PDB file of C-alpha atoms in Angstrom:
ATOM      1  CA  UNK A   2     105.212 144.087  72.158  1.00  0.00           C
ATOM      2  CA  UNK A   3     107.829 144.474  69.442  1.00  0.00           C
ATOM      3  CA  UNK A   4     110.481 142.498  71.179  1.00  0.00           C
ATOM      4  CA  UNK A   5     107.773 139.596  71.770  1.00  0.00           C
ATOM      5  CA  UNK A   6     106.916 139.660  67.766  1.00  0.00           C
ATOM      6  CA  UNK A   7     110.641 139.499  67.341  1.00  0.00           C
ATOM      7  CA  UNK A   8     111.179 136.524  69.420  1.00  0.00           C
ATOM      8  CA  UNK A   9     107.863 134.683  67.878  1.00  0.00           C
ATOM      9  CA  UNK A  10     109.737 135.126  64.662  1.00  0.00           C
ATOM     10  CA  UNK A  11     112.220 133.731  65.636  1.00  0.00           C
ATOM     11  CA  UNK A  12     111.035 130.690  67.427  1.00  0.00           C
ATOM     12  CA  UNK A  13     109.253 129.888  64.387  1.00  0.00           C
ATOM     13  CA  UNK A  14     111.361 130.527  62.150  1.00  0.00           C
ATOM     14  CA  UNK A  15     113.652 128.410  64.019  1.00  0.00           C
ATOM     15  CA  UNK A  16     110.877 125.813  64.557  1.00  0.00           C
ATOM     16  CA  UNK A  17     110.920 125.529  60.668  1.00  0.00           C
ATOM     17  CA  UNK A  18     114.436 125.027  59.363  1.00  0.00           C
ATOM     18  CA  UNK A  19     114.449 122.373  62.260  1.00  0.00           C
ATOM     19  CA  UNK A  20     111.438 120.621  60.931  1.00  0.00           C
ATOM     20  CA  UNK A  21     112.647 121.225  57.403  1.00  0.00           C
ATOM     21  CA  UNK A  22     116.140 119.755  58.362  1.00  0.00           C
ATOM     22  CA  UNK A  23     114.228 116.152  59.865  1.00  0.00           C
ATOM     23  CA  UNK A  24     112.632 115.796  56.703  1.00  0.00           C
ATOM     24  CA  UNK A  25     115.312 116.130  54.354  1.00  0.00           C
ATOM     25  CA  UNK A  26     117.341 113.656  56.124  1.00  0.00           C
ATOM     26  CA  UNK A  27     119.079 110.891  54.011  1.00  0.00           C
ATOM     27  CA  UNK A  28     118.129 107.311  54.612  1.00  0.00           C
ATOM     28  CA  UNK A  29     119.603 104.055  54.931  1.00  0.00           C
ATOM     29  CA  UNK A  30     118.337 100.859  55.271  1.00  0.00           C
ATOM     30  CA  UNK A  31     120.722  97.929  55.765  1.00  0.00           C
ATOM     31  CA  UNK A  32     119.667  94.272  55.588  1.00  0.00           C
ATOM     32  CA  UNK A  33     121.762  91.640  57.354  1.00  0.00           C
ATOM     33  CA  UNK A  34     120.750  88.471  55.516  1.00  0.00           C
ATOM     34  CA  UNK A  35     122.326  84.565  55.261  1.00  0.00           C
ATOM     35  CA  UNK A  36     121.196  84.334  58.380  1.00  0.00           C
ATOM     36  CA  UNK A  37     119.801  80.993  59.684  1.00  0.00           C
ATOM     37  CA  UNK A  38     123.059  78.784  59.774  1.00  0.00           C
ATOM     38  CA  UNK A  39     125.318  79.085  62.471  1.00  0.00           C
ATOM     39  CA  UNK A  40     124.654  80.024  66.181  1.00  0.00           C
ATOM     40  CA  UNK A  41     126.949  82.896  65.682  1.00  0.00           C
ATOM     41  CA  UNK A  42     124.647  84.742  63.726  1.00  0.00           C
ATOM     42  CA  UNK A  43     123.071  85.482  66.581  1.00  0.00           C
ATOM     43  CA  UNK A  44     125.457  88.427  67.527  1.00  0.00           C
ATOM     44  CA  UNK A  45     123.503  90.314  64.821  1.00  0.00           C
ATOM     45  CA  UNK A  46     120.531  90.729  67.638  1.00  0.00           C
ATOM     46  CA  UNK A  47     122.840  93.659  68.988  1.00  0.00           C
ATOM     47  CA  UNK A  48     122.439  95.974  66.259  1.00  0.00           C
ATOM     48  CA  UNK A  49     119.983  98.660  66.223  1.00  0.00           C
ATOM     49  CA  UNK A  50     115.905  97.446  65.295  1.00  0.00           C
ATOM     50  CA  UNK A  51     115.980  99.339  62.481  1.00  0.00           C
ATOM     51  CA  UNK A  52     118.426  96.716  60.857  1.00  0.00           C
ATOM     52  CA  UNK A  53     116.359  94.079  59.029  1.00  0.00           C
ATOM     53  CA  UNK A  54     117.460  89.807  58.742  1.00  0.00           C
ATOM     54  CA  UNK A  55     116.649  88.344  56.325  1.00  0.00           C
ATOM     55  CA  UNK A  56     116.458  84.692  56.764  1.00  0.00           C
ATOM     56  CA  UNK A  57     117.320  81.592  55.123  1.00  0.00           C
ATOM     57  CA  UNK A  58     114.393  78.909  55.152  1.00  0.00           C
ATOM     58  CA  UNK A  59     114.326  75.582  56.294  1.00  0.00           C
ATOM     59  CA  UNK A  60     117.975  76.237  58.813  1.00  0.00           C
ATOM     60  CA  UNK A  61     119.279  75.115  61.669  1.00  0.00           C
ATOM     61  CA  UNK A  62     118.672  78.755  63.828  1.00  0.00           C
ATOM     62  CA  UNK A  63     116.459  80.414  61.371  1.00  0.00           C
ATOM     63  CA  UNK A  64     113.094  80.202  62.770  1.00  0.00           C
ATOM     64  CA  UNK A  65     114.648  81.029  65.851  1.00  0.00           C
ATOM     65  CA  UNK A  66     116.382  84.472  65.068  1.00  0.00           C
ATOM     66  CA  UNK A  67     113.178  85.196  63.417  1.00  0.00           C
ATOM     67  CA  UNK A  68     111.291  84.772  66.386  1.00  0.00           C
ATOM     68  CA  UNK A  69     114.064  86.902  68.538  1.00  0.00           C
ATOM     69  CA  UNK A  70     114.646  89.608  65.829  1.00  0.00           C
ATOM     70  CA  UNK A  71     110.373  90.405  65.771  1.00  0.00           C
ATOM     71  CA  UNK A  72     110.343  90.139  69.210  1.00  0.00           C
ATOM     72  CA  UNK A  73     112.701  92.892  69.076  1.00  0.00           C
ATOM     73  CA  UNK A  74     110.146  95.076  66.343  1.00  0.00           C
ATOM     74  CA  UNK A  75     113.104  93.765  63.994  1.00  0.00           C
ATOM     75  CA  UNK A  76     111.657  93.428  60.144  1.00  0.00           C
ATOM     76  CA  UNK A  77     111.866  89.697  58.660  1.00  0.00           C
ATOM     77  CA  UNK A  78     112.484  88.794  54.978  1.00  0.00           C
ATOM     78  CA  UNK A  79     113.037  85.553  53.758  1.00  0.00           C
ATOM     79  CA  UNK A  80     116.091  85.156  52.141  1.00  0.00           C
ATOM     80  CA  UNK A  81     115.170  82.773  49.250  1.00  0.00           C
ATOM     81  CA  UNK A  82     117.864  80.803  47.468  1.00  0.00           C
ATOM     82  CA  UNK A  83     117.706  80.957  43.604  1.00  0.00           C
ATOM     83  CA  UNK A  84     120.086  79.505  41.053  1.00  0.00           C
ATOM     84  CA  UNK A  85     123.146  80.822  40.091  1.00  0.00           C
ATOM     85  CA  UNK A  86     125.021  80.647  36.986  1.00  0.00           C
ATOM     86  CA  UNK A  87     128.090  79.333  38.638  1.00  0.00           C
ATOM     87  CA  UNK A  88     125.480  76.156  39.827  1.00  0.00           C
ATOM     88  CA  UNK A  89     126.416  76.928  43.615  1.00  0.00           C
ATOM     89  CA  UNK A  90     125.297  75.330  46.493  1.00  0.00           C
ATOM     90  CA  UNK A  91     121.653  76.624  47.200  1.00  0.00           C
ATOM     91  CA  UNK A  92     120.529  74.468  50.346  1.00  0.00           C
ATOM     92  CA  UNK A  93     116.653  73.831  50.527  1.00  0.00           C
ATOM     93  CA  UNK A  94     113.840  76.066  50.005  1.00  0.00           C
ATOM     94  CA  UNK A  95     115.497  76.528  46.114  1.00  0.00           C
ATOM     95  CA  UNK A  96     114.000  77.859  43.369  1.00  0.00           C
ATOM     96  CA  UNK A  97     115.789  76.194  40.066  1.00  0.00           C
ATOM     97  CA  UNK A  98     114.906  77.202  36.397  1.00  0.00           C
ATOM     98  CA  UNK A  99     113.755  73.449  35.533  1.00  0.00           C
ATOM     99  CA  UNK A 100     110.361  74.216  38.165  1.00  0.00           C
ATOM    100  CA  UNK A 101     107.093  74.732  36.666  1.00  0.00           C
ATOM    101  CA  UNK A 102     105.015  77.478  38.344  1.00  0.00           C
ATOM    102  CA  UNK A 103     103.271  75.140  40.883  1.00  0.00           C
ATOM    103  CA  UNK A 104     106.884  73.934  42.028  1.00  0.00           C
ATOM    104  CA  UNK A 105     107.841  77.578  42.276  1.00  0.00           C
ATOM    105  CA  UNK A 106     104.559  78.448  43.998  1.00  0.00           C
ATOM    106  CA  UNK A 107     105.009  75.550  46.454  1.00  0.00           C
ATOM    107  CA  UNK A 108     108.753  75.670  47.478  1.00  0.00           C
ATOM    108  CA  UNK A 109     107.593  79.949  48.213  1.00  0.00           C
ATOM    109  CA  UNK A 110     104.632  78.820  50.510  1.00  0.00           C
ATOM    110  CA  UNK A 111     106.823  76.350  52.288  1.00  0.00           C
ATOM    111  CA  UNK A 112     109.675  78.464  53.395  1.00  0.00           C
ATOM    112  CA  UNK A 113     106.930  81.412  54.367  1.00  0.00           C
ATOM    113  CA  UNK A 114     105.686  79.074  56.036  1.00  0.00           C
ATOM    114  CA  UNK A 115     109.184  77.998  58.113  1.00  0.00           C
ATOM    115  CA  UNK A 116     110.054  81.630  58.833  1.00  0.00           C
ATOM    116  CA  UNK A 117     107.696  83.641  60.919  1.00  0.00           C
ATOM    117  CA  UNK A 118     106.765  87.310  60.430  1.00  0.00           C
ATOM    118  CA  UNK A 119     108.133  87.710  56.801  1.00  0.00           C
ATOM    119  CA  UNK A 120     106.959  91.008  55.349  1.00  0.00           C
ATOM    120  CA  UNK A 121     108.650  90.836  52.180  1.00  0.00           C
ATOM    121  CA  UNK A 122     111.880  88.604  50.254  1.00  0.00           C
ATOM    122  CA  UNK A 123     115.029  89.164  48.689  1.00  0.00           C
ATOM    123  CA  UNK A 124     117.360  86.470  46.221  1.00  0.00           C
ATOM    124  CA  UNK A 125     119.889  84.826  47.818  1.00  0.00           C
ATOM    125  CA  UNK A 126     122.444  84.294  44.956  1.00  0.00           C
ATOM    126  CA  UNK A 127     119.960  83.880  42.100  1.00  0.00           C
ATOM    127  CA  UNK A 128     122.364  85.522  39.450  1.00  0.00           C
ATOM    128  CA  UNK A 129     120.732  82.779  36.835  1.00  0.00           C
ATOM    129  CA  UNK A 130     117.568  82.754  37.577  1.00  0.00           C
ATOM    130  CA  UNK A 131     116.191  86.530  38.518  1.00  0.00           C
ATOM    131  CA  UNK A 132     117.688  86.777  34.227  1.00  0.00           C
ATOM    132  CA  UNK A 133     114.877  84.636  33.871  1.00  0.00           C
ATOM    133  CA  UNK A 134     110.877  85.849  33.055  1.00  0.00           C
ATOM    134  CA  UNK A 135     108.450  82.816  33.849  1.00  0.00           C
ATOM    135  CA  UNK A 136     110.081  81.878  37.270  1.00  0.00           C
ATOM    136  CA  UNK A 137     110.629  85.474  38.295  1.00  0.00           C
ATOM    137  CA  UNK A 138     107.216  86.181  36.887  1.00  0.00           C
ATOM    138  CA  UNK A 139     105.259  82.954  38.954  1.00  0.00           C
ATOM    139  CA  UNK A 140     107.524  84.510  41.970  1.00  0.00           C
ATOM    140  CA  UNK A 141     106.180  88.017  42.039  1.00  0.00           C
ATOM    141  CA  UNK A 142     102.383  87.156  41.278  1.00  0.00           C
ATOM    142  CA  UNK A 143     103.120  85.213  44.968  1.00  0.00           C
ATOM    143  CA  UNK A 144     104.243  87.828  46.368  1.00  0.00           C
ATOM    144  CA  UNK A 145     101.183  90.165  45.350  1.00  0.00           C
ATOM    145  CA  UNK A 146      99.000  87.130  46.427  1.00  0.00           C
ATOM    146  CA  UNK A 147     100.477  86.815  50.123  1.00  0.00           C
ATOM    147  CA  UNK A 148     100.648  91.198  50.727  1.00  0.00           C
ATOM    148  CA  UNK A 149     104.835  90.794  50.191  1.00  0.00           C
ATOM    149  CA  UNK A 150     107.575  92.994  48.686  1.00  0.00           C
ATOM    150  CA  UNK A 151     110.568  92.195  47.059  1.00  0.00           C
ATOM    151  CA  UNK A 152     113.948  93.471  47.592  1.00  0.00           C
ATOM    152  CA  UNK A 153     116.423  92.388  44.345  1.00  0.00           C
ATOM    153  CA  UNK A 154     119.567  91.640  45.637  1.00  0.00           C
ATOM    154  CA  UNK A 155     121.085  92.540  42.278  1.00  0.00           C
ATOM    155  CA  UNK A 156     123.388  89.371  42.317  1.00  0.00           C
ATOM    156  CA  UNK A 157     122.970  89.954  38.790  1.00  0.00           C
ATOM    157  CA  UNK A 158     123.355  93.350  36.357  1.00  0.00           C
ATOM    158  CA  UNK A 159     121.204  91.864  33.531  1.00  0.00           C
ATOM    159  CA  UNK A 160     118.347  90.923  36.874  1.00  0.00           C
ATOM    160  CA  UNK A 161     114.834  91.411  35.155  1.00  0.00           C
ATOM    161  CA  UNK A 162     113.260  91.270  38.681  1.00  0.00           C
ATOM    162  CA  UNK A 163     112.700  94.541  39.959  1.00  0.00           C
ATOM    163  CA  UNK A 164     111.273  95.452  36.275  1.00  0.00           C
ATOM    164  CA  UNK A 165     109.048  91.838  37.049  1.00  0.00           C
ATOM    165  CA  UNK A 166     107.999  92.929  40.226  1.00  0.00           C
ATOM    166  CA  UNK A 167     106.797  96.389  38.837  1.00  0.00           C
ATOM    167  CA  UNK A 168     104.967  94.930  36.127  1.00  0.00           C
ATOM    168  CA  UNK A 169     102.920  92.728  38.331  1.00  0.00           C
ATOM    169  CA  UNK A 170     102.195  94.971  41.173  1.00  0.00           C
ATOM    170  CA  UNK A 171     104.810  94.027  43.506  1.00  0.00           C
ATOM    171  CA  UNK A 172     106.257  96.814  45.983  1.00  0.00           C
ATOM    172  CA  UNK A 173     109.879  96.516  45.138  1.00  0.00           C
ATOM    173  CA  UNK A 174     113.453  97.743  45.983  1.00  0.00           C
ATOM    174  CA  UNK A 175     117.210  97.222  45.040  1.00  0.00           C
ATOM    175  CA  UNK A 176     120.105  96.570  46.579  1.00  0.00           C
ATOM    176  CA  UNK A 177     123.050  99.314  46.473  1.00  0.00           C
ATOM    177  CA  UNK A 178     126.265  98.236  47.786  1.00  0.00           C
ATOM    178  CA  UNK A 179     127.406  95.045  49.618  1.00  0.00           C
ATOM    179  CA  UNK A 180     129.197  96.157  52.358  1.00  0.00           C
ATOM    180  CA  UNK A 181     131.339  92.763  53.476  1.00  0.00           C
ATOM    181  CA  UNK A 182     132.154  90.952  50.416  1.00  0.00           C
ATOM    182  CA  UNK A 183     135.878  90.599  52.583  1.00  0.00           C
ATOM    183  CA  UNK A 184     135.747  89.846  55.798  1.00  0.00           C
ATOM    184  CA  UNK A 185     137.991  92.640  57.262  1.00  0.00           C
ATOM    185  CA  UNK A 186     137.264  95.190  59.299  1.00  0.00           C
ATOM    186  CA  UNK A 187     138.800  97.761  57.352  1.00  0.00           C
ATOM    187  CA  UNK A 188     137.547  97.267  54.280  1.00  0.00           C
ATOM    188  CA  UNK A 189     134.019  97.215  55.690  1.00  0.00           C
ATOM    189  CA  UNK A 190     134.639 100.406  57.346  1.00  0.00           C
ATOM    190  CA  UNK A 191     135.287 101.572  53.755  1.00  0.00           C
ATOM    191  CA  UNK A 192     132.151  99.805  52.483  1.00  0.00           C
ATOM    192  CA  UNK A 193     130.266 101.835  54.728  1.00  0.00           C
ATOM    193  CA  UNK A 194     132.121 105.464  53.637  1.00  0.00           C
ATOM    194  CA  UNK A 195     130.823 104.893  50.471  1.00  0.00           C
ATOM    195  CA  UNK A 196     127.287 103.350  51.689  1.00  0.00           C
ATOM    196  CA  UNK A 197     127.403 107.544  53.361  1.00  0.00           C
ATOM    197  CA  UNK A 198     128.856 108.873  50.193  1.00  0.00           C
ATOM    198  CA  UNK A 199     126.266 107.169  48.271  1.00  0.00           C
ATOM    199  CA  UNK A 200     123.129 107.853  50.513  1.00  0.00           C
ATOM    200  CA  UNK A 201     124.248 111.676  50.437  1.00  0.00           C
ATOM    201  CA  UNK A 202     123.819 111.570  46.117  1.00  0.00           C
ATOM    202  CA  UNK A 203     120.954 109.831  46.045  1.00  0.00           C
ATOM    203  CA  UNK A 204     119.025 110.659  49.317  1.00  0.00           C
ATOM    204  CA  UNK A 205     117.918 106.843  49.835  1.00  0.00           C
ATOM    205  CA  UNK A 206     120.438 103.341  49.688  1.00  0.00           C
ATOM    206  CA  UNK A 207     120.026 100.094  50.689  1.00  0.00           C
ATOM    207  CA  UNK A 208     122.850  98.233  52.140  1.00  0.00           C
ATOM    208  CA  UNK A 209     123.374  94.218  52.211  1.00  0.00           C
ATOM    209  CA  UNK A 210     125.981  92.362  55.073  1.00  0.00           C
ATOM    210  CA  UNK A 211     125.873  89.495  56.516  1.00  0.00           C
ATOM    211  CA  UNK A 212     125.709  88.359  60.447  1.00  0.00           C
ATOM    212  CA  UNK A 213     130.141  88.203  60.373  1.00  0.00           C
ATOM    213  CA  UNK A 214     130.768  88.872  63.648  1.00  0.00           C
ATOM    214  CA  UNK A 215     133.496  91.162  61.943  1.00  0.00           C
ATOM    215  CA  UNK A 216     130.760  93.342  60.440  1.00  0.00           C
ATOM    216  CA  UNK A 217     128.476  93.384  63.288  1.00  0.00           C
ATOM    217  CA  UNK A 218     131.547  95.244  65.110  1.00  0.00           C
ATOM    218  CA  UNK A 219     132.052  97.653  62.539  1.00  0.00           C
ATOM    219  CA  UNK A 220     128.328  98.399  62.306  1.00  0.00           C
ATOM    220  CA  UNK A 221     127.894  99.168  65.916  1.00  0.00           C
ATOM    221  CA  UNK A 222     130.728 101.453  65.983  1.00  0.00           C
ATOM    222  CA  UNK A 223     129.643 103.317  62.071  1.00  0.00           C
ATOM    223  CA  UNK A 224     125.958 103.330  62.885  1.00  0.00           C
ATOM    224  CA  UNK A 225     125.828 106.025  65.399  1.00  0.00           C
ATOM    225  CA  UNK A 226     128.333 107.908  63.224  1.00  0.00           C
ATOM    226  CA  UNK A 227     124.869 108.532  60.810  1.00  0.00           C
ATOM    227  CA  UNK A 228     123.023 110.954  62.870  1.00  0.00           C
ATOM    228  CA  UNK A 229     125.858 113.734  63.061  1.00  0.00           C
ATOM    229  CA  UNK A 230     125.865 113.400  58.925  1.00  0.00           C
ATOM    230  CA  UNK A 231     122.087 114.062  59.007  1.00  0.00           C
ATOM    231  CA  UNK A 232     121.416 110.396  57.694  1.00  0.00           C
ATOM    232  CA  UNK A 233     118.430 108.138  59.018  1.00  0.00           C
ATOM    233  CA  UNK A 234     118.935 104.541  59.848  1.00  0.00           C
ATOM    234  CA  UNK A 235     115.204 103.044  58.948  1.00  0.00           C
ATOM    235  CA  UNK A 236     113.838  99.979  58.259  1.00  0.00           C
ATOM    236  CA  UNK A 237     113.652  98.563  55.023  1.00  0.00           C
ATOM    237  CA  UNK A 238     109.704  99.046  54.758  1.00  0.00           C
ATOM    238  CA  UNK A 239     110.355 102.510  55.115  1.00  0.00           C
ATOM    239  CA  UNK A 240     111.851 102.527  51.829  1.00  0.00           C
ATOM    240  CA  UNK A 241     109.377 101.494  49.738  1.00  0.00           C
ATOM    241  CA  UNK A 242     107.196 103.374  47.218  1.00  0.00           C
ATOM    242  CA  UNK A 243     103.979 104.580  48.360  1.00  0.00           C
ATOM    243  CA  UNK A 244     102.797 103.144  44.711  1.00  0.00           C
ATOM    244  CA  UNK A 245     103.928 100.712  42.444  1.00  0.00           C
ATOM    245  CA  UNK A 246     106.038 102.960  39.892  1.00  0.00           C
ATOM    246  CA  UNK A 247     105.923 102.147  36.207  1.00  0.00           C
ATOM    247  CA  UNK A 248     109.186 102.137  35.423  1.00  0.00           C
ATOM    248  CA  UNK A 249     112.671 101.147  37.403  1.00  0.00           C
ATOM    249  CA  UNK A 250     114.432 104.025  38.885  1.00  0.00           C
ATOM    250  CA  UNK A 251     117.045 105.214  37.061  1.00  0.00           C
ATOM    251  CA  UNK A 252     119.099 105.527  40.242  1.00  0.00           C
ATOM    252  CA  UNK A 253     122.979 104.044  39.838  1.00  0.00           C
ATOM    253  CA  UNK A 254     123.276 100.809  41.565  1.00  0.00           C
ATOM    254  CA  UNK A 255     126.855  99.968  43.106  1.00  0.00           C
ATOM    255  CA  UNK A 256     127.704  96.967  41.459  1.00  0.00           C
ATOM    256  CA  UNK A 257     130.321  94.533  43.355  1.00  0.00           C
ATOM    257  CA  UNK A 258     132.412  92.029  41.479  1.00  0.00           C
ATOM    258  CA  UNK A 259     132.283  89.304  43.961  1.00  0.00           C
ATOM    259  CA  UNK A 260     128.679  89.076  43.846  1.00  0.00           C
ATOM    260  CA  UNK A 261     128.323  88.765  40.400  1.00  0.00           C
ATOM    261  CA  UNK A 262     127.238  85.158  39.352  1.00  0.00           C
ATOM    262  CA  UNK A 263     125.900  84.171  42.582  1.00  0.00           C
TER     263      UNK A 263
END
């Protein structure tokens, strides 16, 4: 009878730490957006479900990928292009500071509208106009009209858009690190080090790349790597605040230089 006790003990002990362990894992969520343009982007179908597109309205393959990435239980954003302050390309489905809110509200519904089974959107570029309150303001009150979230690419360090996004109601996340600012396969390998190192100090990151078929090597040979580091690769959704907090995490966001001004 003892020695039974014992070994009930011990299975539950046991039974504990391991539950205990699964729910203190660190999480990652990495969004591969840009996508849309080229037919190579569609080598970004081979990474793991968990990896969310985000997708560029009103392109050549992005309705497409959108399609193949859900059918896969893949997450969708739209990626929406926003002005920058270096006046960069921005390709159609725009949003400019010189709209008015019914411009803003318009362009919005028509790139939804060109990219199936969005759940939420991110800024592509946009380091002008996220700085900005009325368009980032007539944004977010669209996104808490349509049941979307928005993820701030942080293309900016002066963004008001996550602190927007809060104040309206919007679910809302930020971007970490950019893991392929160069396209070299070393350096991304680096990228995602830190991406680890980061995750590991703050329990939760989220990760931006882009469908290079450079990084999509590099991620199929790091991602597995998580697991033995106790670190969860989840969706982006997963991420996201049960409720709307009142005020921006304090968490420290990786800036990178090359994004800055886009």
């Amino acid at each position: 009878m003892r020695i039974f006790f014992s070994l009930f003990i011990f299975v539950a002990v046991n039974l504990f730490a391991a539950s205990a362990n699964a729910q203190s894992k660190d999480k990652i969520a990495i969004v591969i957006d840009d996508i849309g343009y080229r037919a190579t982007d569609k080598t970004a179908l081979q990474l793991p479900k968990q990896v969310t597109f985000s997708v560029l309205p009103h392109t050549p393959f992005g309705r497409e990928l959108a399609e193949q990435g859900n059918q896969q239980q893949r997450e969708i954003l739209l990626h929406v292009p926003m002005e920058s302050i270096n006046n960069l390309l921005l390709g159609p489905g725009a949003l400019t500071s010189t709209m008015d809110e019914a411009n803003v509200k318009k362009t919005l519904a028509a790139s939804i509208a060109d990219i199936p089974h969005v759940i939420g959107i991110n800024n592509h570029m946009g380091s002008l106009l996220t700085q900005k309150s009325d368009p980032m303001s007539w944004t977010m009150q669209f996104l808490k009209d349509n049941d979307l979230f928005f993820l701030d690419s942080r293309t900016s360090k002066y963004s008001q858009a996550e602190y927007i996004a809060q104040r309206v109601g919007v679910p809302s996340l930020h971007r970490h690190i950019f893991l392929d600012n160069k396209i070299d396969e070393h350096y991304i390998e680096q990228q995602f080090k830190k991406l680890i190192r980061s995750s590991k100090r703050n329990g939760a990151v989220v990760a931006i790349a882009h469908p290079h078929p450079a990084t999509v090597r590099v991620l199929k040979k790091m991602i597995p790597t998580l697991a033995a580091r106790n670190i969860e690769l989840v969706t982006i959704s997963q991420l996201l605040p049960l409720e709307t907090p009142s005020q921006i995490s304090q968490q420290k966001i990786e800036q990178t230089d090359q994004h800055q001004g886009e």
